[in-house]
Coordinates of C-alpha atoms in Angstrom, one line a residue:
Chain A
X1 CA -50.7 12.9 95.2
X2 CA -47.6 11.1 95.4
X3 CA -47.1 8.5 98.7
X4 CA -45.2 5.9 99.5
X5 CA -46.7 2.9 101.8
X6 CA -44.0 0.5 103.7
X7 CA -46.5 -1.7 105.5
X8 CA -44.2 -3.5 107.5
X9 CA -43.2 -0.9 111.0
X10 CA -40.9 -3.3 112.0
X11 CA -39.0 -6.8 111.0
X12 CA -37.0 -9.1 112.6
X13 CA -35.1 -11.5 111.4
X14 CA -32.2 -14.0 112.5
X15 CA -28.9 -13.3 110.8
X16 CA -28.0 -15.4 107.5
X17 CA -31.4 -15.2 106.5
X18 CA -32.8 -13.9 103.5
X19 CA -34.8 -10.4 103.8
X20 CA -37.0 -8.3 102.0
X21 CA -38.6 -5.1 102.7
X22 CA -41.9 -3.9 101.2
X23 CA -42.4 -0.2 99.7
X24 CA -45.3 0.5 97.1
X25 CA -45.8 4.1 95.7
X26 CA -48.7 5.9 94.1
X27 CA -47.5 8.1 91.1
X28 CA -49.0 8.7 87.9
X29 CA -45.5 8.4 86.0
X30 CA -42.4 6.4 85.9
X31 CA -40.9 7.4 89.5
X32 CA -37.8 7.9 90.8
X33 CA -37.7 5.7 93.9
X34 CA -34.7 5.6 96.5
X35 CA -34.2 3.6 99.8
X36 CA -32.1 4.8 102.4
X37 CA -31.0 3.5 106.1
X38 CA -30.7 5.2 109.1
X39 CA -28.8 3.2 111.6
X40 CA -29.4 4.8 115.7
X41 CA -28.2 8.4 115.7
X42 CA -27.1 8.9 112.2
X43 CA -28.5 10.5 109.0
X44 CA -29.9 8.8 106.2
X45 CA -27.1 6.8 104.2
X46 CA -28.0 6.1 100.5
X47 CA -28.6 2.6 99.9
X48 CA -29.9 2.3 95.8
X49 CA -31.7 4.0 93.3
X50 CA -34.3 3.7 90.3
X51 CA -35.6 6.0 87.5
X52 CA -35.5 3.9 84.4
X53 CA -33.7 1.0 82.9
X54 CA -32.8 -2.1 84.2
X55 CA -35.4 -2.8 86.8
X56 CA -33.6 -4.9 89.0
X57 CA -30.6 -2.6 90.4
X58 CA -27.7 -3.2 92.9
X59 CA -26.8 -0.8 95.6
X60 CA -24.3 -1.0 98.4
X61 CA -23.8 -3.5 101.4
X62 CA -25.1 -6.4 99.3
X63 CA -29.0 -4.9 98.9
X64 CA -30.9 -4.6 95.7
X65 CA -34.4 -3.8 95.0
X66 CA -36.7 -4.8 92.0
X67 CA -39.1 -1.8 90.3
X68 CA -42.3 -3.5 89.2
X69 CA -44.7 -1.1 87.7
X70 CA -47.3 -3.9 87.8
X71 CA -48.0 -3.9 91.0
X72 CA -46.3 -0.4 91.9
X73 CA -43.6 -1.8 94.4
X74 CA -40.3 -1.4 94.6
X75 CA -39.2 -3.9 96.9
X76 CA -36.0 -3.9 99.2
X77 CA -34.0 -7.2 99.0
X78 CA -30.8 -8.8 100.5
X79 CA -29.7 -12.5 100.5
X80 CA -28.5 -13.1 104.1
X81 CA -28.3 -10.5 106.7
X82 CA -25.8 -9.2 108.5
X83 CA -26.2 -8.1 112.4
X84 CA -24.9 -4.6 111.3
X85 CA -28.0 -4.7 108.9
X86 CA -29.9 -3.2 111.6
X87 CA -31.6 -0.1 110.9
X88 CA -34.5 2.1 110.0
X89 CA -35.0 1.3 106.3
X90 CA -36.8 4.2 104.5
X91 CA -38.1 3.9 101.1
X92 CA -38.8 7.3 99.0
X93 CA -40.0 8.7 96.0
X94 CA -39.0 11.6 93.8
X95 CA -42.0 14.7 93.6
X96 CA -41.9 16.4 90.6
X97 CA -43.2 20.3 91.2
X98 CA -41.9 23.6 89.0
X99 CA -39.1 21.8 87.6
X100 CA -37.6 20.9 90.8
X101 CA -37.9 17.7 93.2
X102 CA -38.6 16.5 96.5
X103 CA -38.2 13.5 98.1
X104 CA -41.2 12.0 99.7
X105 CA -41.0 9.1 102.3
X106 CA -42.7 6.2 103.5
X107 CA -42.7 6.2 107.3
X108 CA -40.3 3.2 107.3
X109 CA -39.4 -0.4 108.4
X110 CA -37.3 -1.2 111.6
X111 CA -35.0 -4.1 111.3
X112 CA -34.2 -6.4 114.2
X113 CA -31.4 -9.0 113.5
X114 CA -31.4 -12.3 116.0
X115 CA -28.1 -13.5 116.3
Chain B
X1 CA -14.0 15.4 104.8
X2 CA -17.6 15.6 105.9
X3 CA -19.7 16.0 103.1
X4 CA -22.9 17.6 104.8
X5 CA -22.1 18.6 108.2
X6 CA -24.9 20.0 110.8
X7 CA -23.7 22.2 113.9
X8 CA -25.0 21.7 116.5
X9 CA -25.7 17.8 116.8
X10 CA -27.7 18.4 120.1
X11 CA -29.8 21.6 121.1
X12 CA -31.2 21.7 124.2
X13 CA -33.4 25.0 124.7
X14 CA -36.4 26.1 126.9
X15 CA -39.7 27.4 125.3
X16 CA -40.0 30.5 123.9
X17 CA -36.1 30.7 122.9
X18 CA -35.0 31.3 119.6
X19 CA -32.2 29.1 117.9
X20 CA -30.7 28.2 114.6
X21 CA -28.8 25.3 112.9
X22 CA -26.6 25.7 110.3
X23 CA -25.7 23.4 107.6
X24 CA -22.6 23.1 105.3
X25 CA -22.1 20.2 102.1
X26 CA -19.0 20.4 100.0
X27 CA -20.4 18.8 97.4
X28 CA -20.8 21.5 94.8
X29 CA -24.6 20.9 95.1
X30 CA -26.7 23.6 93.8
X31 CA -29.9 22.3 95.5
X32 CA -30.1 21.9 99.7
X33 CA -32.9 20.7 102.0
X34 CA -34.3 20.7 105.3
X35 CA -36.5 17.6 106.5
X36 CA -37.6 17.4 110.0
X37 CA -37.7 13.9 111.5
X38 CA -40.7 13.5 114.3
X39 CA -40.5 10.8 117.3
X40 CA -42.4 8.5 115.4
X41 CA -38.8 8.4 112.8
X42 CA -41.3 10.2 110.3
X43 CA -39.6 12.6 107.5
X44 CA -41.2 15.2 106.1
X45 CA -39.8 17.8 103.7
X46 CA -39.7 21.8 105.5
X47 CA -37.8 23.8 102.8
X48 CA -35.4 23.8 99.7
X49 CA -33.0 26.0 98.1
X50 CA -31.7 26.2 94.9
X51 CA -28.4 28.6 94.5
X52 CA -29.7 30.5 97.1
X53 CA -33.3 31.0 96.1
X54 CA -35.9 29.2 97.8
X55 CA -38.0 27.0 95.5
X56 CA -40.1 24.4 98.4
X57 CA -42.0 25.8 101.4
X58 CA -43.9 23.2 102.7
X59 CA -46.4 23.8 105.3
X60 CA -44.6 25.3 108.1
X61 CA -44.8 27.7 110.5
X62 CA -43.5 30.9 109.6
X63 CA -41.3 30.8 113.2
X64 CA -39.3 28.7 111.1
X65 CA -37.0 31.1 108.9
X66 CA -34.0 29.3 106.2
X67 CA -31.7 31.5 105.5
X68 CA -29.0 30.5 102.4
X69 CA -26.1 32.7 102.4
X70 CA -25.0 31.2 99.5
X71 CA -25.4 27.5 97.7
X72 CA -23.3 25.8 100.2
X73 CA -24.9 26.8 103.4
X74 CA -28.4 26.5 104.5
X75 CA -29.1 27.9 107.9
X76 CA -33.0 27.4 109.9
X77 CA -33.8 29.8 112.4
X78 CA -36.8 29.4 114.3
X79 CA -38.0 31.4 116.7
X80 CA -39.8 31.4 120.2
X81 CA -39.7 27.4 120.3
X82 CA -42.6 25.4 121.2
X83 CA -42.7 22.1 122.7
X84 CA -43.7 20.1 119.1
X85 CA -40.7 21.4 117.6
X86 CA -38.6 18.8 119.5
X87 CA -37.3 16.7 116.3
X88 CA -34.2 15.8 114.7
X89 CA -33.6 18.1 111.6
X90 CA -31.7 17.0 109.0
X91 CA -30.2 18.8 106.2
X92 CA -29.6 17.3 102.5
X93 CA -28.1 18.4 99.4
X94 CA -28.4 17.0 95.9
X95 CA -27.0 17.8 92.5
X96 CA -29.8 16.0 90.4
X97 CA -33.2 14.8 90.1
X98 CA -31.6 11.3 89.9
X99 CA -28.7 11.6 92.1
X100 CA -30.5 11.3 95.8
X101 CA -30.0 13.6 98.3
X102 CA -26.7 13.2 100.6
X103 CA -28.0 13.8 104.4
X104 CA -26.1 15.5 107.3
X105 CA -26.1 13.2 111.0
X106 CA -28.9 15.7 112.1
X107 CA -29.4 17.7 114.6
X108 CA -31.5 16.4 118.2
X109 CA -33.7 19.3 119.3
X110 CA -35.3 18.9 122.5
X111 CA -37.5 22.0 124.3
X112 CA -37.9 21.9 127.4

């Protein structure tokens, strides 16, 4: 079955410094793999995206993640964080069933910023 | 202007009570979700539509009823409330496979 691992529950890190969050997947095909951030008290905000191509991709507020099928990760990346980076971070994979989809999530990464 | 909007954001209710949550995106999505959110900030999946017609029913109790009225709206009723119920519930919409899913705030259930 398809999972998602993030095997960090919870980062900190000082602001300006580089970051990177962990997410590997099990799934027989190419996946489609997401990560999202919840900041306190809000929904789940769309941060990038992968299901083929270019296996480094750019999403919004600076992040990107790499696909590597080698080691089936897709890791979460941003050069210097922001205080207002703090958040749930929540990677995710696509489930294929009867034609339709469903996301499945890993249980998440908190991120503490030190000023 | 918001895309997926949830009513009510808070729900306080005693045991036993019945409620429901109601869900709107103006997204032209054909495809809307319902994820439940535990206190440990874990998601799991509870139902989908697709114009109307249910297509994922995951393991849950059948208290739990989704009603779609049409492929905007996605309503969850659930009946005589139990203390494990107390979640946030979040509702999603997407148009494709690859698009993601856009996620309403949620809404905070607490039973008392």
């Amino acid at each position: 079955a398809q999972s998602v691992t993030q095997p960090d529950i919870h980062i900190t890190v000082s602001e300006g410094a580089s970051l990177e969050l962990r997410c590997n997947y099990s799934y027989g095909a190419t996946p489609y793999l997401f990560w999202y951030v919840q900041s306190p008290g809000q929904g789940l905000q769309l941060l990038l995206k992968y299901f083929s191509g270019d296996t480094l991709v750019q999403g919004i507020k600076g992040f990107e993640a790499e696909f590597k099928r080698s080691q089936s990760s897709f890791n979460l990346r941003k050069p210097s964080v922001h205080w207002s980076d703090a958040a749930e971070y929540f990677c995710a994979v696509a489930r294929f069933s009867g034609g339709y989809n469903k996301l499945i999530f890993g249980a998440g990464t908190r991120l503490a910023v030190h000023p | 202007d918001t895309a997926v909007s949830q009513t009510p954001k808070y729900l306080v209710t005693q045991m036993g009570n019945d409620k429901s949550i109601k869900c709107e995106q103006n997204l032209g999505h054909d495809t809307m979700y319902w994820y439940k959110q535990d206190s440990k900030k874990f998601l799991k999946i509870m139902f989908s539509y697709n114009n109307k017609e249910l297509i994922i029913n995951e393991t849950v109790p059948n208290r739990f009823s989704p009603k779609s009225p049409d492929k905007a709206h996605l309503n969850l009723h659930i009946n005589s409330l139990e203390l494990g119920d107390s979640a946030v519930y979040f509702c999603a919409s997407s148009l494709t496979s690859e698009s993601g899913y856009t996620f309403g705030s949620g809404t905070r259930l607490t039973v008392v």
